[in-house]
Coordinates of C-alpha atoms in Angstrom, one line a residue:
Chain A
M1 CA 116.7 71.4 104.2
I2 CA 115.5 74.8 104.9
E3 CA 112.7 76.7 102.5
T4 CA 113.1 80.2 101.5
L5 CA 109.9 82.1 101.9
S6 CA 111.1 85.4 100.9
E7 CA 114.8 87.7 100.9
Q8 CA 114.7 91.6 100.5
R9 CA 117.2 93.7 100.7
C10 CA 117.8 95.6 103.7
H11 CA 120.7 98.0 105.1
G12 CA 122.5 96.7 102.6
G13 CA 122.3 93.0 103.7
I14 CA 119.2 90.7 103.2
Q15 CA 116.1 90.1 105.7
G16 CA 115.1 86.7 105.0
F17 CA 112.0 84.5 105.7
Y18 CA 112.5 80.5 106.1
R19 CA 110.5 77.4 106.8
H20 CA 111.6 74.0 107.7
Q21 CA 110.6 70.7 109.3
S22 CA 111.6 71.0 113.1
A23 CA 112.1 67.5 114.5
Y24 CA 110.8 69.1 117.7
C25 CA 107.9 71.4 116.9
G26 CA 106.7 70.4 113.2
S27 CA 106.8 72.7 110.6
M28 CA 108.4 76.2 112.0
R29 CA 109.0 79.6 110.4
F30 CA 111.9 81.8 111.5
A31 CA 113.6 85.2 110.0
V32 CA 117.4 85.8 109.5
Y33 CA 119.0 89.1 108.9
Q34 CA 122.1 88.8 107.4
P35 CA 124.4 92.2 107.6
P36 CA 126.5 93.2 104.5
Q37 CA 129.7 91.6 106.2
A38 CA 128.0 88.4 106.2
G39 CA 128.9 88.2 102.4
H40 CA 132.7 88.2 103.3
G41 CA 132.4 85.7 106.2
P42 CA 131.1 84.5 109.2
C43 CA 129.3 87.2 111.8
P44 CA 128.6 86.8 115.3
V45 CA 124.6 85.8 115.7
L46 CA 121.7 87.2 117.8
Y47 CA 118.6 85.4 118.9
F48 CA 115.3 87.1 119.5
L49 CA 112.9 85.4 121.3
A50 CA 109.4 87.5 120.8
G51 CA 106.1 87.4 123.3
L52 CA 103.1 86.1 123.5
T53 CA 101.1 86.4 120.2
C54 CA 104.1 87.2 118.3
T55 CA 105.5 85.6 115.3
E56 CA 108.9 85.4 113.5
E57 CA 107.4 88.6 111.9
T58 CA 106.9 90.6 114.6
A59 CA 109.8 92.0 115.8
T60 CA 111.5 91.7 112.0
I61 CA 108.9 94.4 111.2
K62 CA 108.5 96.6 114.0
A63 CA 111.9 96.9 116.0
G64 CA 114.1 98.3 113.5
A65 CA 117.0 96.1 114.8
Q66 CA 118.5 95.7 111.3
R67 CA 119.9 99.4 110.9
L68 CA 122.1 98.8 113.7
A69 CA 123.0 95.4 113.0
A70 CA 124.2 96.2 109.7
E71 CA 126.7 98.6 111.1
L72 CA 127.8 96.0 114.1
G73 CA 128.0 93.0 111.4
L74 CA 125.3 91.1 113.9
V75 CA 123.2 88.6 111.9
L76 CA 119.8 88.0 113.6
V77 CA 117.7 85.3 113.9
M78 CA 113.9 85.4 114.8
P79 CA 112.1 82.5 115.1
D80 CA 108.5 81.7 115.7
T81 CA 107.1 81.7 118.9
S82 CA 105.3 78.2 119.2
P83 CA 104.4 75.6 117.1
R84 CA 101.7 76.3 114.4
Q85 CA 98.6 74.3 113.2
T86 CA 99.2 71.8 116.0
G87 CA 95.8 70.3 115.1
I88 CA 95.8 69.9 119.1
D89 CA 92.1 70.2 120.8
G90 CA 92.4 74.0 122.7
A91 CA 95.8 74.7 120.9
T92 CA 94.0 77.9 119.8
G93 CA 91.7 80.5 120.8
D94 CA 93.6 81.2 124.0
W95 CA 96.0 83.9 123.5
E96 CA 97.8 82.9 127.2
F97 CA 98.3 79.3 126.3
G98 CA 99.0 77.1 123.2
E99 CA 99.9 78.6 119.3
G100 CA 101.4 81.5 120.4
A101 CA 102.0 81.0 124.0
G102 CA 104.7 78.0 124.1
F103 CA 106.4 79.5 126.8
Y104 CA 109.5 78.4 125.5
V105 CA 109.2 75.0 127.6
D106 CA 109.3 71.3 126.6
A107 CA 105.9 70.4 127.5
T108 CA 106.3 66.8 129.3
L109 CA 102.2 66.1 129.3
A110 CA 100.4 65.1 126.3
P111 CA 98.9 66.1 123.9
W112 CA 101.3 69.1 124.3
S113 CA 104.2 67.5 124.5
A114 CA 103.8 66.2 120.9
R115 CA 104.7 69.5 119.5
F116 CA 105.1 71.8 122.5
Q117 CA 109.0 71.6 122.5
M118 CA 110.0 75.2 122.3
H119 CA 112.9 74.8 124.9
S120 CA 114.7 72.2 122.7
Y121 CA 113.9 73.9 119.2
I122 CA 115.5 77.2 120.3
A123 CA 118.4 75.9 122.5
L124 CA 119.5 72.7 120.5
E125 CA 117.9 72.6 116.9
L126 CA 118.2 76.3 115.8
P127 CA 121.2 76.9 116.3
A128 CA 122.4 73.8 114.3
L129 CA 120.2 74.7 111.5
I130 CA 121.5 78.3 111.7
A131 CA 125.1 77.3 111.8
A132 CA 124.5 74.9 108.9
H133 CA 122.8 77.2 106.7
F134 CA 124.1 80.7 107.2
P135 CA 127.5 82.6 107.8
V136 CA 127.5 82.6 111.4
D137 CA 130.2 82.2 114.0
A138 CA 128.3 80.1 116.5
S139 CA 131.0 80.3 119.0
R140 CA 130.0 84.2 119.5
S141 CA 126.1 83.6 120.3
G142 CA 124.2 86.0 122.0
I143 CA 120.2 85.8 123.1
F144 CA 117.7 88.1 123.8
G145 CA 113.6 88.7 123.9
H146 CA 110.5 90.4 124.6
S147 CA 107.6 89.6 127.7
M148 CA 107.7 85.7 127.4
G149 CA 110.2 85.6 124.9
G150 CA 112.8 87.4 127.5
H151 CA 111.7 84.7 129.8
G152 CA 112.8 82.4 127.2
A153 CA 116.2 84.2 126.5
L154 CA 116.9 84.1 130.4
T155 CA 116.0 80.9 131.0
V156 CA 117.6 78.9 127.5
A157 CA 120.8 81.2 128.7
L158 CA 120.5 80.0 132.3
K159 CA 120.1 76.5 131.3
H160 CA 122.7 76.5 128.6
P161 CA 125.6 78.9 130.8
R162 CA 128.2 77.9 127.8
Q163 CA 126.1 78.8 124.7
Y164 CA 125.6 82.5 124.6
R165 CA 128.3 85.2 125.5
S166 CA 125.4 87.7 126.3
V167 CA 122.0 87.8 127.3
S168 CA 119.2 90.8 127.8
A169 CA 115.5 91.4 127.9
F170 CA 112.9 93.9 127.2
A171 CA 110.1 93.3 129.8
P172 CA 110.9 89.7 130.8
I173 CA 108.8 87.2 132.7
V174 CA 111.5 86.5 135.3
A175 CA 109.5 84.5 137.8
S176 CA 107.4 82.6 135.3
S177 CA 106.1 80.0 138.3
Q178 CA 104.7 82.9 140.8
V179 CA 103.1 85.0 138.2
P180 CA 99.1 84.2 136.7
W181 CA 100.7 83.6 133.2
G182 CA 102.8 81.2 134.4
R183 CA 100.6 79.6 136.5
K184 CA 97.9 79.2 134.2
A185 CA 100.3 77.7 131.4
F186 CA 102.5 75.1 133.4
P187 CA 100.1 73.1 134.8
R188 CA 99.0 71.9 131.2
Y189 CA 102.4 71.9 129.8
L190 CA 104.3 70.3 133.0
G191 CA 102.0 68.8 135.5
T192 CA 100.7 70.4 138.6
D193 CA 104.0 69.2 140.8
E194 CA 105.7 73.1 140.9
N195 CA 109.0 71.6 141.2
A196 CA 109.0 70.8 137.4
W197 CA 108.5 74.6 137.1
A198 CA 111.3 75.5 138.5
A199 CA 113.3 74.5 135.5
Y200 CA 112.1 77.1 133.5
D201 CA 111.8 80.0 136.2
A202 CA 114.6 82.4 135.6
C203 CA 114.4 83.6 139.2
E204 CA 114.9 80.2 140.6
L205 CA 117.5 79.1 137.5
V206 CA 119.8 82.2 138.5
R207 CA 120.3 80.7 142.3
Q208 CA 121.5 77.5 140.6
Q209 CA 123.9 78.9 137.7
T210 CA 124.9 82.6 137.3
L211 CA 126.4 83.8 133.8
P212 CA 129.3 85.4 133.1
G213 CA 129.0 89.3 132.2
T214 CA 125.9 91.4 132.8
I215 CA 122.5 90.7 131.9
L216 CA 121.0 93.7 130.4
I217 CA 117.0 94.0 131.1
D218 CA 114.9 97.4 129.8
Q219 CA 111.2 97.6 131.7
G220 CA 108.9 100.4 131.0
E221 CA 107.6 101.8 134.0
A222 CA 103.6 102.2 132.1
D223 CA 103.7 98.5 131.3
Q224 CA 100.2 97.6 131.8
F225 CA 101.8 94.0 133.1
L226 CA 104.4 95.3 135.2
E227 CA 103.0 94.6 138.7
A228 CA 101.1 91.4 138.1
Q229 CA 103.0 89.6 135.4
L230 CA 106.6 90.5 135.5
K231 CA 108.1 91.8 138.6
P232 CA 111.4 92.5 137.6
E233 CA 112.2 93.3 141.3
L234 CA 112.1 89.4 141.9
F235 CA 114.8 89.0 139.4
D236 CA 116.7 92.2 140.8
Q237 CA 116.6 90.2 144.4
A238 CA 117.6 86.8 143.1
C239 CA 120.9 88.3 141.1
A240 CA 122.3 89.8 144.0
E241 CA 121.7 87.1 146.2
A242 CA 123.4 84.8 143.8
G243 CA 125.9 87.0 142.5
Q244 CA 124.7 87.7 139.2
S245 CA 125.7 91.1 137.7
L246 CA 122.3 92.5 136.3
L247 CA 121.8 96.1 134.8
L248 CA 117.8 96.8 135.4
R249 CA 117.1 100.0 134.0
R250 CA 113.2 101.3 134.4
H251 CA 112.0 103.7 132.1
V252 CA 109.2 106.1 133.0
G253 CA 106.3 106.5 130.2
Y254 CA 106.9 103.2 128.0
D255 CA 104.6 100.7 127.9
H256 CA 104.7 96.9 127.0
G257 CA 104.8 97.4 123.3
Y258 CA 107.2 97.8 120.3
Y259 CA 107.4 101.4 120.7
F260 CA 109.0 100.6 123.4
I261 CA 111.5 98.1 122.4
A262 CA 112.3 100.2 119.1
S263 CA 113.3 103.0 121.7
F264 CA 116.2 100.9 123.2
I265 CA 116.7 98.0 120.8
D266 CA 120.4 100.2 119.6
D267 CA 121.4 100.0 123.3
H268 CA 120.4 95.9 123.2
L269 CA 122.5 95.3 120.1
R270 CA 125.4 97.4 121.5
H271 CA 125.3 95.3 124.7
H272 CA 125.3 92.4 122.8
A273 CA 128.0 93.4 120.0
K274 CA 130.5 94.1 122.9
A275 CA 130.3 90.6 124.1
L276 CA 130.1 89.1 121.2
G277 CA 133.5 91.1 120.0
C278 CA 131.7 92.8 117.2
A279 CA 134.1 95.5 115.7
Chain B
M1 CA 88.1 118.5 117.3
I2 CA 90.0 115.6 117.6
E3 CA 90.2 112.3 118.7
T4 CA 92.9 110.4 120.7
L5 CA 92.6 106.4 120.0
S6 CA 96.4 105.9 121.4
E7 CA 99.6 107.4 122.8
Q8 CA 102.7 105.7 123.4
R9 CA 106.3 106.6 124.6
C10 CA 108.8 106.3 121.9
H11 CA 112.2 107.7 121.7
G12 CA 111.4 110.0 124.2
G13 CA 108.6 111.7 122.4
I14 CA 105.0 110.3 121.6
Q15 CA 103.6 108.1 119.0
G16 CA 99.8 109.2 118.9
F17 CA 97.1 107.9 116.7
Y18 CA 94.1 110.1 116.2
R19 CA 90.7 110.4 114.6
H20 CA 88.6 113.4 113.5
Q21 CA 85.7 114.3 110.7
S22 CA 87.5 115.7 107.5
A23 CA 85.2 118.5 105.6
Y24 CA 86.6 116.6 102.5
C25 CA 86.6 112.6 103.4
G26 CA 84.5 112.3 106.4
S27 CA 86.2 110.2 109.2
M28 CA 89.6 110.1 108.6
R29 CA 92.5 108.7 110.9
F30 CA 96.7 109.8 111.3
A31 CA 99.3 109.4 113.2
V32 CA 101.6 112.1 114.7
Y33 CA 105.1 111.6 116.2
Q34 CA 106.0 114.2 118.3
P35 CA 110.0 114.6 119.5
P36 CA 111.0 115.0 122.9
Q37 CA 111.5 118.6 121.5
A38 CA 108.3 119.3 121.1
G39 CA 107.8 119.2 125.0
H40 CA 109.6 122.5 124.7
G41 CA 108.3 124.5 121.8
P42 CA 107.1 124.4 118.3
C43 CA 109.0 121.9 115.9
P44 CA 109.5 121.9 112.1
V45 CA 106.9 119.1 110.6
L46 CA 107.3 116.3 108.1
Y47 CA 104.5 114.8 106.5
F48 CA 104.6 111.4 104.8
L49 CA 102.1 109.9 102.5
A50 CA 102.0 106.2 102.3
G51 CA 100.9 103.9 99.3
L52 CA 98.4 101.8 97.8
T53 CA 96.6 99.2 100.3
C54 CA 98.3 101.3 103.3
T55 CA 97.3 103.3 105.7
E56 CA 98.4 105.4 108.8
E57 CA 99.9 102.8 110.7
T58 CA 102.1 101.5 107.7
A59 CA 104.9 103.9 107.6
T60 CA 104.3 104.9 111.9
I61 CA 105.2 100.7 112.2
K62 CA 107.3 99.7 109.7
A63 CA 109.6 102.7 108.4
G64 CA 111.7 103.0 111.6
A65 CA 111.5 107.0 111.0
Q66 CA 111.0 108.0 114.9
R67 CA 114.6 107.3 116.1
L68 CA 116.2 110.0 114.0
A69 CA 113.0 112.6 114.2
A70 CA 113.7 112.2 118.0
E71 CA 117.2 113.2 117.6
L72 CA 116.5 115.9 115.0
G73 CA 113.3 117.4 116.6
L74 CA 111.2 116.7 113.4
V75 CA 107.2 116.2 114.2
L76 CA 106.0 113.4 111.9
V77 CA 102.5 113.3 110.3
M78 CA 101.3 110.1 108.8
P79 CA 97.6 110.1 107.4
D80 CA 95.9 107.2 106.4
T81 CA 96.1 107.1 102.3
S82 CA 92.2 107.6 101.6
P83 CA 88.8 107.8 103.0
R84 CA 87.1 104.7 104.8
Q85 CA 83.7 102.8 104.9
T86 CA 82.8 105.3 102.4
G87 CA 79.6 103.1 101.5
I88 CA 80.4 103.9 97.6
D89 CA 79.6 100.9 95.5
G90 CA 82.9 99.4 94.3
A91 CA 84.7 101.1 96.9
T92 CA 86.4 98.3 98.0
G93 CA 87.3 95.1 96.6
D94 CA 90.3 96.4 94.6
W95 CA 93.5 97.4 95.7
E96 CA 93.9 99.6 92.8
F97 CA 91.1 101.8 92.9
G98 CA 88.9 103.3 96.1
E99 CA 89.4 102.7 99.6
G100 CA 93.2 102.7 100.1
A101 CA 93.9 104.1 96.6
G102 CA 92.5 107.5 96.8
F103 CA 95.5 108.5 94.5
Y104 CA 95.7 111.9 96.4
V105 CA 93.6 113.5 93.7
D106 CA 90.1 115.7 94.4
A107 CA 87.9 113.7 92.6
T108 CA 85.2 115.6 90.6
L109 CA 83.1 112.4 89.3
A110 CA 80.0 111.2 91.4
P111 CA 80.0 109.1 93.4
W112 CA 83.6 109.5 94.1
S113 CA 83.4 113.3 94.6
A114 CA 81.4 113.1 97.8
R115 CA 84.1 111.8 99.6
F116 CA 87.5 110.8 97.7
Q117 CA 89.2 114.9 98.2
M118 CA 92.7 113.7 99.3
H119 CA 94.5 116.8 97.4
S120 CA 92.4 119.1 99.5
Y121 CA 92.6 117.0 102.8
I122 CA 96.5 117.1 102.6
A123 CA 97.2 120.4 101.0
L124 CA 94.9 122.4 103.2
E125 CA 92.6 120.4 106.2
L126 CA 95.4 118.5 107.3
P127 CA 98.0 121.1 108.1
A128 CA 95.7 123.6 109.6
L129 CA 94.6 120.4 111.8
I130 CA 98.0 120.0 112.9
A131 CA 99.0 123.6 113.6
A132 CA 95.7 124.0 116.0
H133 CA 96.5 120.4 117.9
F134 CA 100.5 119.8 117.6
P135 CA 103.2 121.9 118.8
V136 CA 104.7 122.2 114.8
D137 CA 106.1 125.3 113.2
A138 CA 104.2 125.4 109.9
S139 CA 106.2 127.3 108.2
R140 CA 109.0 124.8 108.5
S141 CA 106.9 122.0 106.4
G142 CA 108.3 119.4 104.2
I143 CA 106.5 116.4 102.5
F144 CA 107.3 112.6 101.4
G145 CA 105.9 109.6 100.2
H146 CA 106.1 106.2 99.2
S147 CA 104.6 105.0 95.6
M148 CA 101.4 106.5 95.2
G149 CA 102.1 108.4 97.9
G150 CA 105.2 109.5 96.7
H151 CA 102.8 110.7 93.5
G152 CA 101.0 112.5 96.7
A153 CA 103.8 114.4 98.1
L154 CA 105.4 115.5 94.5
T155 CA 101.9 116.6 93.4
V156 CA 100.9 118.1 96.6
A157 CA 104.1 120.2 97.0
L158 CA 104.1 121.4 93.5
K159 CA 100.7 122.3 93.4
H160 CA 101.4 124.6 96.4
P161 CA 105.0 125.2 95.9
R162 CA 105.4 127.9 99.1
Q163 CA 103.9 125.3 101.4
Y164 CA 106.6 123.0 101.9
R165 CA 110.5 124.1 102.3
S166 CA 111.3 120.4 101.2
V167 CA 110.1 117.1 99.6
S168 CA 111.3 113.9 98.7
A169 CA 109.6 110.4 97.6
F170 CA 110.6 106.7 97.9
A171 CA 109.6 104.7 94.6
P172 CA 107.2 107.4 93.3
I173 CA 104.6 107.3 90.6
V174 CA 106.1 110.2 88.5
A175 CA 103.8 110.1 85.6
S176 CA 100.4 109.1 86.8
S177 CA 98.5 109.9 84.0
Q178 CA 100.8 107.7 81.4
V179 CA 101.1 104.5 83.5
P180 CA 98.7 101.5 84.2
W181 CA 97.8 103.2 87.7
G182 CA 96.6 106.1 86.7
R183 CA 94.9 105.4 83.5
K184 CA 93.0 103.0 85.7
A185 CA 91.6 105.4 88.5
F186 CA 91.7 108.4 86.9
P187 CA 88.7 108.4 84.4
R188 CA 86.5 107.0 87.4
Y189 CA 87.9 109.9 89.7
L190 CA 88.3 112.8 87.2
G191 CA 86.7 111.8 83.7
T192 CA 88.2 110.9 80.7
D193 CA 89.0 114.3 79.3
E194 CA 93.0 113.5 80.0
N195 CA 93.8 117.3 80.4
A196 CA 92.5 117.1 84.0
W197 CA 94.5 114.5 84.6
A198 CA 98.1 116.7 83.9
A199 CA 96.9 118.3 87.4
Y200 CA 97.5 115.4 89.1
D201 CA 100.7 114.1 87.1
A202 CA 104.4 115.0 88.8
C203 CA 106.0 115.1 85.1
E204 CA 103.3 117.7 83.6
L205 CA 103.5 119.5 86.9
V206 CA 107.3 120.0 87.1
R207 CA 106.9 121.8 83.8
Q208 CA 104.9 124.6 84.6
Q209 CA 106.2 125.2 88.2
T210 CA 109.6 124.1 89.8
L211 CA 110.5 124.0 93.3
P212 CA 113.3 125.6 95.4
G213 CA 115.7 123.5 96.9
T214 CA 116.5 119.7 95.4
I215 CA 113.9 117.0 95.1
L216 CA 115.3 113.8 96.3
I217 CA 114.2 110.7 95.1
D218 CA 115.2 106.8 96.2
Q219 CA 114.5 103.8 93.7
G220 CA 115.3 100.4 94.1
E221 CA 116.6 98.5 90.7
A222 CA 114.4 95.6 91.9
D223 CA 111.3 97.2 92.5
Q224 CA 108.7 95.1 90.8
F225 CA 106.7 97.9 89.8
L226 CA 109.8 99.6 88.2
E227 CA 109.4 99.4 84.4
A228 CA 105.3 99.6 84.3
Q229 CA 104.6 102.1 86.9
L230 CA 106.9 103.8 88.1
K231 CA 109.3 104.9 85.4
P232 CA 111.6 107.7 87.1
E233 CA 113.2 108.2 84.1
L234 CA 110.2 110.4 83.0
F235 CA 110.6 112.7 85.8
D236 CA 114.0 112.9 85.6
Q237 CA 113.8 114.2 81.8
A238 CA 110.6 116.5 83.1
C239 CA 113.1 118.1 85.9
A240 CA 116.4 118.8 83.3
E241 CA 113.6 120.3 81.0
A242 CA 112.2 122.2 83.5
G243 CA 115.4 123.4 85.4
Q244 CA 114.4 121.2 88.8
S245 CA 116.9 120.3 90.7
L246 CA 116.8 116.7 91.4
L247 CA 118.8 114.0 93.0
L248 CA 117.9 110.4 91.9
R249 CA 119.2 107.7 93.6
R250 CA 119.0 104.0 92.1
H251 CA 119.6 101.1 94.7
V252 CA 120.9 97.8 93.1
G253 CA 118.8 94.9 94.4
Y254 CA 116.2 97.0 96.5
D255 CA 112.4 96.4 96.3
H256 CA 109.1 98.1 96.3
G257 CA 108.7 97.6 100.3
Y258 CA 109.4 98.9 103.7
Y259 CA 112.8 97.1 104.3
F260 CA 113.6 99.3 101.1
I261 CA 112.0 102.7 102.9
A262 CA 113.4 101.4 105.9
S263 CA 117.4 101.3 104.5
F264 CA 116.7 105.0 103.3
I265 CA 114.7 106.8 105.8
D266 CA 117.5 108.6 107.5
D267 CA 119.2 110.1 104.3
H268 CA 115.3 111.3 103.6
L269 CA 114.7 112.6 107.1
R270 CA 118.6 114.2 106.7
H271 CA 117.5 116.0 103.9
H272 CA 114.1 117.7 105.2
A273 CA 115.9 118.7 108.3
K274 CA 118.4 120.8 106.6
A275 CA 115.9 122.2 104.8
L276 CA 113.7 122.7 107.3
G277 CA 116.4 124.1 109.5
C278 CA 116.5 121.6 112.4
A279 CA 119.8 121.7 115.0

């Protein structure tokens, strides 16, 4: 059961916003763009995971992805980044933890474990929901994301290596168990045993499991979080050691925001379209 | 003197937000996108006027215009839609009047006349400011807008027929003195003598002054304001009577929002680029 919040014509297709009751996270919102081709049959589907403080609206409004998705015949799914209105004490008021900052993990510690199950939500529940309600060919799925959502895209794909044919990220957190954002959030979601953190660290995961195809990562050189939080060189190193094909592009002058994403979103859509067999 | 609020790399150019002290309106904000070509010499410049409730951020974030502007070498200027923080009693709290609803007129009645001088701001002050601070070729200027801003683009261009080489609009108010929005705002800005309103009514203006070239207008058929407020058929009729070339396109299923604008923004940029002699 999904509730339609709004649907608007966009580039010949439909940009919609929806709400449903998740078994993992409670009431959740997500956005779906259906290209014109979806009116004639199932289309490949591409999931975008947004970053800290963002919602299902952020990339939908700011990334400008619908134009080329309409041309390529790609369904875009943009979920919210975390559970909302959880009522958990301490879940709001800190942009780096709690609501808006779920870090795409399945929390194991109370009280967070009751609602903060974003990994299972993204990897298991949402794809089934999308397949049941939208004209998608789930055998042709890709995933990408930004910052915390880039971490989400990489870790979800690496933990479910047969589920996505293509993966990419903008300015992702690649070594979540090593950087301040992860080291602040993971103890509360996952406990203080750092071994549990490795299951949500892209650098650790790629050493255990590589993916077919090339992972595309774009990174701005003027990104204010580059040195302390993102450290793409660690993933570059891990991929090299693991034999994972990676295309890491560094762009002079670009920062962490959506003008950066909008500047390179077309390259990402084409990267996925190629792997997903779009026309 | 302009104050730089932010500048971010975008599609190889610079998306900036700025503030200055306007002689007409007080402290005003505006956005400028400089395409990569602006680093090598003056570029043609295209002004976008936004609608009710909007600011300089709205189209900058939502329209996705920078991608093709970067390709065509067009500078984009997106000003705020009205004076702000005017302190005038009654200037806030009504989305159809006052701040955010300046209707691009020079108010003649107190207290509005002290700050609500958007027509002169857009037509006179802003172009001079842009020419002084950004690499533009002001002899190649175009103007477009949305809704109230479509009204602004049409009326500013028709009142200054040599200033812009190209004009277009999304879902514009074309008969402001006849429709509820205008009939509500104009008495307070301009007085109850309806003769004064004609100076800001596109249908009236085009009967006195036609423009070279074709005016492009896109209108969604599912626009919630189409029948009561927009009435493009009145402008179609006025242009036919006046001998003004008009391309009015009606699009099934599209509403009044920015997904509509984003869907056709490229057509508008190409319309202007052709008239402005872009490469």
